[in-house]
PDB file of C-alpha atoms in Angstrom:
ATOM      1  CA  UNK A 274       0.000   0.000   0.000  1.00 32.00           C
ATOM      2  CA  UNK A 275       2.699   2.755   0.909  1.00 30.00           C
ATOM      3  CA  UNK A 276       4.282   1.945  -2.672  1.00 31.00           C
ATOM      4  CA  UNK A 277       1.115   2.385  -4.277  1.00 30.00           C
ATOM      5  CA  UNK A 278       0.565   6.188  -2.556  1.00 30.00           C
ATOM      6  CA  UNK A 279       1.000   9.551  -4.682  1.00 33.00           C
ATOM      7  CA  UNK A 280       3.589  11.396  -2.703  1.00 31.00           C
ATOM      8  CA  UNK A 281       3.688  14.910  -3.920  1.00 38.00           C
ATOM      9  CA  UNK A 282       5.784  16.814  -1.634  1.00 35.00           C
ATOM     10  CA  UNK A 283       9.833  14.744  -1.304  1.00 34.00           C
ATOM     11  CA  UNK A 284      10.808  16.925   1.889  1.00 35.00           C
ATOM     12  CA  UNK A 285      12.963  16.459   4.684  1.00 32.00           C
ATOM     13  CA  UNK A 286      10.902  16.623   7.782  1.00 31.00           C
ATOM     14  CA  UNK A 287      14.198  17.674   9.699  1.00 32.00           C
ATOM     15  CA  UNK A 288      14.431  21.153  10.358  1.00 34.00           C
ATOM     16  CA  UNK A 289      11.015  22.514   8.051  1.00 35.00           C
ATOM     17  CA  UNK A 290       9.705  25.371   9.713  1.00 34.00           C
ATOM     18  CA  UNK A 291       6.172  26.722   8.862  1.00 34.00           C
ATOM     19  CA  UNK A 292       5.504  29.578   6.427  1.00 35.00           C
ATOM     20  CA  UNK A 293       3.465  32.329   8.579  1.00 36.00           C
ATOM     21  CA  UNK A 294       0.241  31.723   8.706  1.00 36.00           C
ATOM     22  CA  UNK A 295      -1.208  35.273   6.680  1.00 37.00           C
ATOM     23  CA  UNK A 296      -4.261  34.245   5.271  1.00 39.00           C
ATOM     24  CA  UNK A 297      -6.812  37.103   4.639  1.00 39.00           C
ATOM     25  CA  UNK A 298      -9.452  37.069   7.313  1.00 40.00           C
ATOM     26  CA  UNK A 299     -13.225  36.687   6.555  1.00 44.00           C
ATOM     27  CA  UNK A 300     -14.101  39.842   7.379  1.00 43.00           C
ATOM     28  CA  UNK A 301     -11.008  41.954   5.942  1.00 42.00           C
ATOM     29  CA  UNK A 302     -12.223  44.601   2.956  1.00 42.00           C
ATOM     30  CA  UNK A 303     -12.026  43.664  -0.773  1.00 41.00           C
ATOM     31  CA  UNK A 304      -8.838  45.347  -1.530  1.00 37.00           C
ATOM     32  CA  UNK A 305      -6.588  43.341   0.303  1.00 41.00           C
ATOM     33  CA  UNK A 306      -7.762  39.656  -1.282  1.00 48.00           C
ATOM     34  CA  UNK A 307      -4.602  40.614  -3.542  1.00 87.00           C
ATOM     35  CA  UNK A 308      -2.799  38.558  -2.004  1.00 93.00           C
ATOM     36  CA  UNK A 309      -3.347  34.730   0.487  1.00 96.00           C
ATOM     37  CA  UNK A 310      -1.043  32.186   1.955  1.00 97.00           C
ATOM     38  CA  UNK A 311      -2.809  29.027   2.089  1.00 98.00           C
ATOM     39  CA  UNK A 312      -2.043  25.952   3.659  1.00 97.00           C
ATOM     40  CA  UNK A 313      -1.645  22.689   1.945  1.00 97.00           C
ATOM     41  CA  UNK A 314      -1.420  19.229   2.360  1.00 97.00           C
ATOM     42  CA  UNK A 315       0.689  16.385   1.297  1.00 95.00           C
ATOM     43  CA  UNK A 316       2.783  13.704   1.719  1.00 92.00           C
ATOM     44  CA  UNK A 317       6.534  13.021   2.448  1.00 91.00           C
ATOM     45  CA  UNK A 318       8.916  10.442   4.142  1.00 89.00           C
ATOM     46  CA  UNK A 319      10.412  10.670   7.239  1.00 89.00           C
ATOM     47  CA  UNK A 320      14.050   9.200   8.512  1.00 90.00           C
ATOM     48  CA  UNK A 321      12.842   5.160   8.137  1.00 92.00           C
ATOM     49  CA  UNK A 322      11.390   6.427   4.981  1.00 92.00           C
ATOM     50  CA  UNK A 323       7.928   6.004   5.968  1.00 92.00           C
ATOM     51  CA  UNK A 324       4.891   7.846   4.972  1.00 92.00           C
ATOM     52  CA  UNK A 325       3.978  10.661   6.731  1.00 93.00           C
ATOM     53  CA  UNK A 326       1.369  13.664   6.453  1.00 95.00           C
ATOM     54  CA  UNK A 327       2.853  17.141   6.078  1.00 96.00           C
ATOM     55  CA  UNK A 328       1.235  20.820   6.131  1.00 97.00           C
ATOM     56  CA  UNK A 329       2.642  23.574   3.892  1.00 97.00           C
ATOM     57  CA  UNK A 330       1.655  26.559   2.813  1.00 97.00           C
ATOM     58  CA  UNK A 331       1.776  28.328  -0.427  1.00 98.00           C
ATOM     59  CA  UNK A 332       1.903  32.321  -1.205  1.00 98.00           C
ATOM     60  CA  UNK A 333      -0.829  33.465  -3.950  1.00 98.00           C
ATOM     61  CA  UNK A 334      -0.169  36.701  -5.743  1.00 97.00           C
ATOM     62  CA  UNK A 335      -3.566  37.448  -7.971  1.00 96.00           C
ATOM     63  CA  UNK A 336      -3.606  40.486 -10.286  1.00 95.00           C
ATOM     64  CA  UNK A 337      -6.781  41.271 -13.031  1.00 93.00           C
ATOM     65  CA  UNK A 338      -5.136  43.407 -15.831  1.00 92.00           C
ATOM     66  CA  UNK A 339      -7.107  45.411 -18.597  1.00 92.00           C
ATOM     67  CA  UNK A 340      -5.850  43.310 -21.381  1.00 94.00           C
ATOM     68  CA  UNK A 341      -7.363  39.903 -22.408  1.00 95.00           C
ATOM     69  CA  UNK A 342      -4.235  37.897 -23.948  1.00 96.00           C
ATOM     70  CA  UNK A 343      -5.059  34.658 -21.463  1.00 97.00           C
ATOM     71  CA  UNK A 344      -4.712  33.281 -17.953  1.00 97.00           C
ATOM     72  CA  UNK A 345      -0.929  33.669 -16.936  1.00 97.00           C
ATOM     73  CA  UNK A 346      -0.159  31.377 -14.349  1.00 98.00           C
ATOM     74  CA  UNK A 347       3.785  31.983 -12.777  1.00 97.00           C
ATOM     75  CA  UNK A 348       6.002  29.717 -10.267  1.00 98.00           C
ATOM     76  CA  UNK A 349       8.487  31.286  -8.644  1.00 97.00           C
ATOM     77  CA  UNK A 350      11.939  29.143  -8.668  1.00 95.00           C
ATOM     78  CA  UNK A 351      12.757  30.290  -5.056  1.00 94.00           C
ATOM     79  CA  UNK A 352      12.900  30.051  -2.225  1.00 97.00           C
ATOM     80  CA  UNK A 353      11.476  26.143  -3.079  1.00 97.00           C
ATOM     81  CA  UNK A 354      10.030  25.113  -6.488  1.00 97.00           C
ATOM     82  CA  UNK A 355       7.031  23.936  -7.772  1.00 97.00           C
ATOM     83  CA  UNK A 356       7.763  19.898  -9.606  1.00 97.00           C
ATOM     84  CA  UNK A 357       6.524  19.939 -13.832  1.00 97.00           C
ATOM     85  CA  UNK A 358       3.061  17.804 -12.431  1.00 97.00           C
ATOM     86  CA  UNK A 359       2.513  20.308 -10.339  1.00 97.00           C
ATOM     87  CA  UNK A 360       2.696  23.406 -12.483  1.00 98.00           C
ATOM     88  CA  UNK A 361       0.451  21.934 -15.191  1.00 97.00           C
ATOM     89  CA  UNK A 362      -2.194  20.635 -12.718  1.00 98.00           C
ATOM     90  CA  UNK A 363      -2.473  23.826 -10.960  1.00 98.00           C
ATOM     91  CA  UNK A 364      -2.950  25.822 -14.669  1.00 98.00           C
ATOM     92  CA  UNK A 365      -5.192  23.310 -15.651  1.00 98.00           C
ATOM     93  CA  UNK A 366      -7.244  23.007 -12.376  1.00 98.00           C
ATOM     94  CA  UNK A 367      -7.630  27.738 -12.217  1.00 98.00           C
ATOM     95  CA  UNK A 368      -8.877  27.563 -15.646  1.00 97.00           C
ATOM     96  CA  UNK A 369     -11.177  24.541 -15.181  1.00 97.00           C
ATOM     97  CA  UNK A 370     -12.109  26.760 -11.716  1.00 97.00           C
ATOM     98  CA  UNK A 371     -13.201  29.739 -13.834  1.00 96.00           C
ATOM     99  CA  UNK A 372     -15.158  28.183 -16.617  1.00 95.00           C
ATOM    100  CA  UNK A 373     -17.541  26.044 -13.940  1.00 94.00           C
ATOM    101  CA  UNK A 374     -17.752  29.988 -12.113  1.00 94.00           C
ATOM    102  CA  UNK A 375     -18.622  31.174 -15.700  1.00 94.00           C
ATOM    103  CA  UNK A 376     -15.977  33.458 -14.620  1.00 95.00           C
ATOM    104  CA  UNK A 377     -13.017  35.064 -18.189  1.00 95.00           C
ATOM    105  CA  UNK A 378     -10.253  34.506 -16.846  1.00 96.00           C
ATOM    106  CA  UNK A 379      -7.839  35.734 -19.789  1.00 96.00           C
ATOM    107  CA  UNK A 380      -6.980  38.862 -17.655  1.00 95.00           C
ATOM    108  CA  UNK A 381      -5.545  36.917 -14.765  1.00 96.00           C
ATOM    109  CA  UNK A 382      -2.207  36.865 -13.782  1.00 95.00           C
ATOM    110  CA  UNK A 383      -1.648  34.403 -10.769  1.00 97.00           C
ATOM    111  CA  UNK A 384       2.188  34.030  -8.989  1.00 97.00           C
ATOM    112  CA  UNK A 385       2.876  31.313  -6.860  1.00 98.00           C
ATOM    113  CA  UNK A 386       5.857  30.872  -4.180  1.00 98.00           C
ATOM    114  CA  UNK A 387       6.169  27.795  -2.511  1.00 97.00           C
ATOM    115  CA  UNK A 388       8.369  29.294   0.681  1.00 97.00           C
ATOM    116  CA  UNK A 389      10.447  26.803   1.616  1.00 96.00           C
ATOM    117  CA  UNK A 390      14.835  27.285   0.735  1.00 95.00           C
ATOM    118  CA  UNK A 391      15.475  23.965  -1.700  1.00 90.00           C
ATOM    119  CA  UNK A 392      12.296  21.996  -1.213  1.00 93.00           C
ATOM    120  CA  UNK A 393      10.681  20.965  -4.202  1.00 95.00           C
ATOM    121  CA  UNK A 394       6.453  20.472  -4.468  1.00 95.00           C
ATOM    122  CA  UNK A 395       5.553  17.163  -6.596  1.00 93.00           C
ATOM    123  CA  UNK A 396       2.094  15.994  -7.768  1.00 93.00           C
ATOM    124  CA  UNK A 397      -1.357  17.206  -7.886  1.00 95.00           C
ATOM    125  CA  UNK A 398      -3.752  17.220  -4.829  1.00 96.00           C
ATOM    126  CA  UNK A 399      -2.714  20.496  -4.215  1.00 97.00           C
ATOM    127  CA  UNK A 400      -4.635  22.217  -6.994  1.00 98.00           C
ATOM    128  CA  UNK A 401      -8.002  21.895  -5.892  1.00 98.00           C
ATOM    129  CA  UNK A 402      -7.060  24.108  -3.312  1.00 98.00           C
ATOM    130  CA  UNK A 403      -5.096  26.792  -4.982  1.00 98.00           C
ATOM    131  CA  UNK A 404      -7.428  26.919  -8.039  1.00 98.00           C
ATOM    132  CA  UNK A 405     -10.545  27.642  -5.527  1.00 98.00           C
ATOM    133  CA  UNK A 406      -8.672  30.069  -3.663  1.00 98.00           C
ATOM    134  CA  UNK A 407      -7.198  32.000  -7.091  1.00 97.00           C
ATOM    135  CA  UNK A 408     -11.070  31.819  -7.618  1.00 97.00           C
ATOM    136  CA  UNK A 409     -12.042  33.516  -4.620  1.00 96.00           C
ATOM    137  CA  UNK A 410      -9.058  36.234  -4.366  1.00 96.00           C
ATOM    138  CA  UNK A 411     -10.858  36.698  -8.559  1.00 95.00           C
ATOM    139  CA  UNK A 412     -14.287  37.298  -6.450  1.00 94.00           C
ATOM    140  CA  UNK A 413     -13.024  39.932  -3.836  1.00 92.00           C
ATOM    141  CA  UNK A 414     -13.358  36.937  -1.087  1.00 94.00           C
ATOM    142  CA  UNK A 415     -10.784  34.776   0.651  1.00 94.00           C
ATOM    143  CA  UNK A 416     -10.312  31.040   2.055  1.00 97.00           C
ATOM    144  CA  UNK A 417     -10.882  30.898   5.603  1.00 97.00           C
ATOM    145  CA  UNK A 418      -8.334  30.733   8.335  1.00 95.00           C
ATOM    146  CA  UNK A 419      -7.515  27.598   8.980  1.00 96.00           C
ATOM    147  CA  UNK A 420      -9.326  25.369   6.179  1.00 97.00           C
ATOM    148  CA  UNK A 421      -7.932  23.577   3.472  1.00 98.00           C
ATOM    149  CA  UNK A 422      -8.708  21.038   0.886  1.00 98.00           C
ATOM    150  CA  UNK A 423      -6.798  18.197  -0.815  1.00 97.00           C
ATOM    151  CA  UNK A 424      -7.876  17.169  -4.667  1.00 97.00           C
ATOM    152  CA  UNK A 425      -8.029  17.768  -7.833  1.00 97.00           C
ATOM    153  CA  UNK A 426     -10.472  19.268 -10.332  1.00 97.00           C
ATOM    154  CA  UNK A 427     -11.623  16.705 -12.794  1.00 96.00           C
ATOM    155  CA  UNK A 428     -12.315  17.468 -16.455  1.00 94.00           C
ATOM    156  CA  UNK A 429     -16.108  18.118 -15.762  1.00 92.00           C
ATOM    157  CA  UNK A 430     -15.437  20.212 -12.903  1.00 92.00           C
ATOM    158  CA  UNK A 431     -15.459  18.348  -9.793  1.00 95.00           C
ATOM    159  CA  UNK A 432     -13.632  17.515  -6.905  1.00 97.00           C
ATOM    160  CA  UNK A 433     -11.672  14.736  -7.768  1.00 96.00           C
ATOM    161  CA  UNK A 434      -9.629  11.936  -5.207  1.00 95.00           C
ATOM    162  CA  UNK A 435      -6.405  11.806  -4.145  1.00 95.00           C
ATOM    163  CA  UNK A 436      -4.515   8.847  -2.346  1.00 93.00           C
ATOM    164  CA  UNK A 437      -2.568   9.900   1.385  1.00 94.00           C
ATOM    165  CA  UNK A 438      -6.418  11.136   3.034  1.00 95.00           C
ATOM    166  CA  UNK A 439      -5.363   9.327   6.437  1.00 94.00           C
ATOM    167  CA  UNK A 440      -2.047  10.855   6.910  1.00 95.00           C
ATOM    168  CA  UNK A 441      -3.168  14.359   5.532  1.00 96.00           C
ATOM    169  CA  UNK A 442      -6.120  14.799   7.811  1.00 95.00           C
ATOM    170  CA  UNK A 443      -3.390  13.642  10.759  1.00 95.00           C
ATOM    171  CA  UNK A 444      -1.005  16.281  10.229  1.00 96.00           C
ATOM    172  CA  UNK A 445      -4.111  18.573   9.874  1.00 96.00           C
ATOM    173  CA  UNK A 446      -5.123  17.792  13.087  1.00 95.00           C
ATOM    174  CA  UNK A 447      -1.110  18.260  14.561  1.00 94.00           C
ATOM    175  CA  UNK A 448      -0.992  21.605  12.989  1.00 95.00           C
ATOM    176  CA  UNK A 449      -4.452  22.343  14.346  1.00 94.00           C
ATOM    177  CA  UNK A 450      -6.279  23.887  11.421  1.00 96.00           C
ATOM    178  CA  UNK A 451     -10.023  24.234  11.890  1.00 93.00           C
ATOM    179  CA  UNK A 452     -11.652  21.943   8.913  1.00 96.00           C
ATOM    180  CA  UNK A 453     -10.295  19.684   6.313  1.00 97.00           C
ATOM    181  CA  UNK A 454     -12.074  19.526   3.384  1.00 98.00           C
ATOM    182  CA  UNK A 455     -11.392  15.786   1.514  1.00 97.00           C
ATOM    183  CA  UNK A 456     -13.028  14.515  -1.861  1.00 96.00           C
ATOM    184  CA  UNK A 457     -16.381  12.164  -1.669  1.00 95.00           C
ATOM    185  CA  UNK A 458     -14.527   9.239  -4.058  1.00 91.00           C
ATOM    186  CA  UNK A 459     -12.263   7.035  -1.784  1.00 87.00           C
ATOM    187  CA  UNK A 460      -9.306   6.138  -3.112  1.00 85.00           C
ATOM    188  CA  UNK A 461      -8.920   2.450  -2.228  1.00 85.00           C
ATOM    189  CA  UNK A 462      -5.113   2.512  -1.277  1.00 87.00           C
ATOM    190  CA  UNK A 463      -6.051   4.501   1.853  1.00 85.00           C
ATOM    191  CA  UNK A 464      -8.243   1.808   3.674  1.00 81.00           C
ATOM    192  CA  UNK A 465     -10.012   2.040   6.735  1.00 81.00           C
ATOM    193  CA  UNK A 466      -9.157   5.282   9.062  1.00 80.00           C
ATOM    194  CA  UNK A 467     -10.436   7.360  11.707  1.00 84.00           C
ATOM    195  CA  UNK A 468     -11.144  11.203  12.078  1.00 84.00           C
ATOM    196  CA  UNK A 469      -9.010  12.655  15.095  1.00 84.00           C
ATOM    197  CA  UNK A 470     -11.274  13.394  17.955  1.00 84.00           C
ATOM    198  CA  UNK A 471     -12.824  16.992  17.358  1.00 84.00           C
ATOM    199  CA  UNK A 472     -11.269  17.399  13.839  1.00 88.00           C
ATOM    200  CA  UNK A 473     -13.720  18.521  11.541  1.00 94.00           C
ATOM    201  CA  UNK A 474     -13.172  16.836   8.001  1.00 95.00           C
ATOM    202  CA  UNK A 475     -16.053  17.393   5.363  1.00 96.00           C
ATOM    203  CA  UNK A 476     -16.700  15.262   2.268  1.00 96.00           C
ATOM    204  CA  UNK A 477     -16.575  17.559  -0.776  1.00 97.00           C
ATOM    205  CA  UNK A 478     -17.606  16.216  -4.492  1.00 96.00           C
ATOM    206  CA  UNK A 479     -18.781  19.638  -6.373  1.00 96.00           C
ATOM    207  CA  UNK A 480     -16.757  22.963  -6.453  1.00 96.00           C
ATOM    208  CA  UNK A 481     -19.960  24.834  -5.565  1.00 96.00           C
ATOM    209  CA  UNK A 482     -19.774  22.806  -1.989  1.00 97.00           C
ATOM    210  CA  UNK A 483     -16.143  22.788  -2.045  1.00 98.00           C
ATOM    211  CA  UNK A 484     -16.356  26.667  -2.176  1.00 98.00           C
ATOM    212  CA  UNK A 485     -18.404  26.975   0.410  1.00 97.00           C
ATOM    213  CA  UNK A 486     -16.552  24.917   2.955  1.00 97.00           C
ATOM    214  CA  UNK A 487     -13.532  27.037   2.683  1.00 98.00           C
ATOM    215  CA  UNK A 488     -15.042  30.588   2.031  1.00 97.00           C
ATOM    216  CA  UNK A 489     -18.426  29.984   3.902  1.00 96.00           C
ATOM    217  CA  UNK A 490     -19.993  31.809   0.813  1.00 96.00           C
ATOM    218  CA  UNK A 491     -21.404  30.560  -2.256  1.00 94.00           C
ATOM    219  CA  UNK A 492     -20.153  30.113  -5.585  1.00 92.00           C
ATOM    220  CA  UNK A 493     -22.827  31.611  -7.509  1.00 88.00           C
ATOM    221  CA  UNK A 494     -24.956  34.339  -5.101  1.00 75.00           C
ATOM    222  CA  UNK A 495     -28.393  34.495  -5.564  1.00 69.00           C
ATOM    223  CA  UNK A 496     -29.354  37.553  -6.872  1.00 60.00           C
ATOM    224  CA  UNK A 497     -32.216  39.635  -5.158  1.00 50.00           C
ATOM    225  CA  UNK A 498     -35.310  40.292  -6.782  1.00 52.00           C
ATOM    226  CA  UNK A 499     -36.559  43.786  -7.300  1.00 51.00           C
TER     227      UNK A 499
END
């Protein structure tokens, strides 16, 4: 089963120290959702070269220009780097974002920094995550302190499932963020687990739902009648 497990993040555990936790508060004003660190999660090896959980947290720089030439996403080579999988699943995963939001997104221009001196981010469960939250800075909104997802966004636009959930929601629960948010399909490496006591971890297959467990708002407002 271990062999069998996506491991997107190849880190040392030795010696990581946490990005600071910035995220935009709920109730901050519309001009500062320039700008979020969000934390994500994944899986590494530690010293016996077992599987472990890990939190991380990425930087997201969002800027709407007045041209339309296309969706420009950027990864920042340092401090850490972002692994080839990564970078096209996170592209892929904003513009698949936008188009279920019937949202343009051809004047976007998204950075990324993954803040960590030499460390290296592999795989894809982490795109679920930034591609909502590039959708919500779009939106004048923000993720949530403390709430994160792990998945990816399918072809048609949902949340789709990622192998590691066990471990993940663990080192959720050791870095004491609020809610987890995981994808409805099980993958069937994982097996049988239990939710820490008092973690809150909610089962996520559309983005509208997905949305709305980190932001607490919807994904499409309803519009008052008048």
């Amino acid at each position: 089963m271990i062999q069998s497990l996506t491991i997107w993040t190849m880190v040392a555990l030795s010696g990581l120290s946490m990005a600071s936790r910035v995220a935009a508060s709920e109730t901050a004003p519309p001009s500062q959702f320039l700008h979020q660190s969000i934390p994500v999660l994944g899986m590494t090896l530690d010293k016996t070269r077992q599987p472990v959980g890990i939190v991380t947290y990425v930087m997201i720089h969002f800027h709407q220009r007045s041209d339309h030439e296309g969706l420009k996403v950027h990864f920042r080579k340092i401090p850490g780097r972002f692994g080839p999988i990564a970078r096209k699943a996170v592209a892929t995963a904003i513009d698949r974002v936008a188009k279920s939001a019937n949202l343009q997104d051809d004047s976007w221009t998204v950075v990324l920094t993954f803040p960590y001196s030499g460390l290296t981010m592999y795989g894809d469960s982490l795109s679920a995550m930034v591609a909502l939250s590039v959708l919500a800075l779009a939106k004048n909104e923000a993720i949530v302190y403390g709430r994160t997802l792990t998945g990816r966004i399918t072809e048609d636009g949902h949340i789709g499932k990622v192998a590691g959930i066990p471990y993940k929601i663990y080192a959720a629960y050791s870095e004491r963020l609020d809610r987890v948010l995981i994808p409805e399909e099980h993958d069937p490496t994982d097996g049988e687990w239990r939710t820490p006591f008092l973690m809150h971890v909610s089962y996520v297959g559309t983005l509208e739902k997905a949305y709305q467990g980190l932001t607490g708002r919807s994904l499409f407002p309803k519009k008052s009648l008048k």
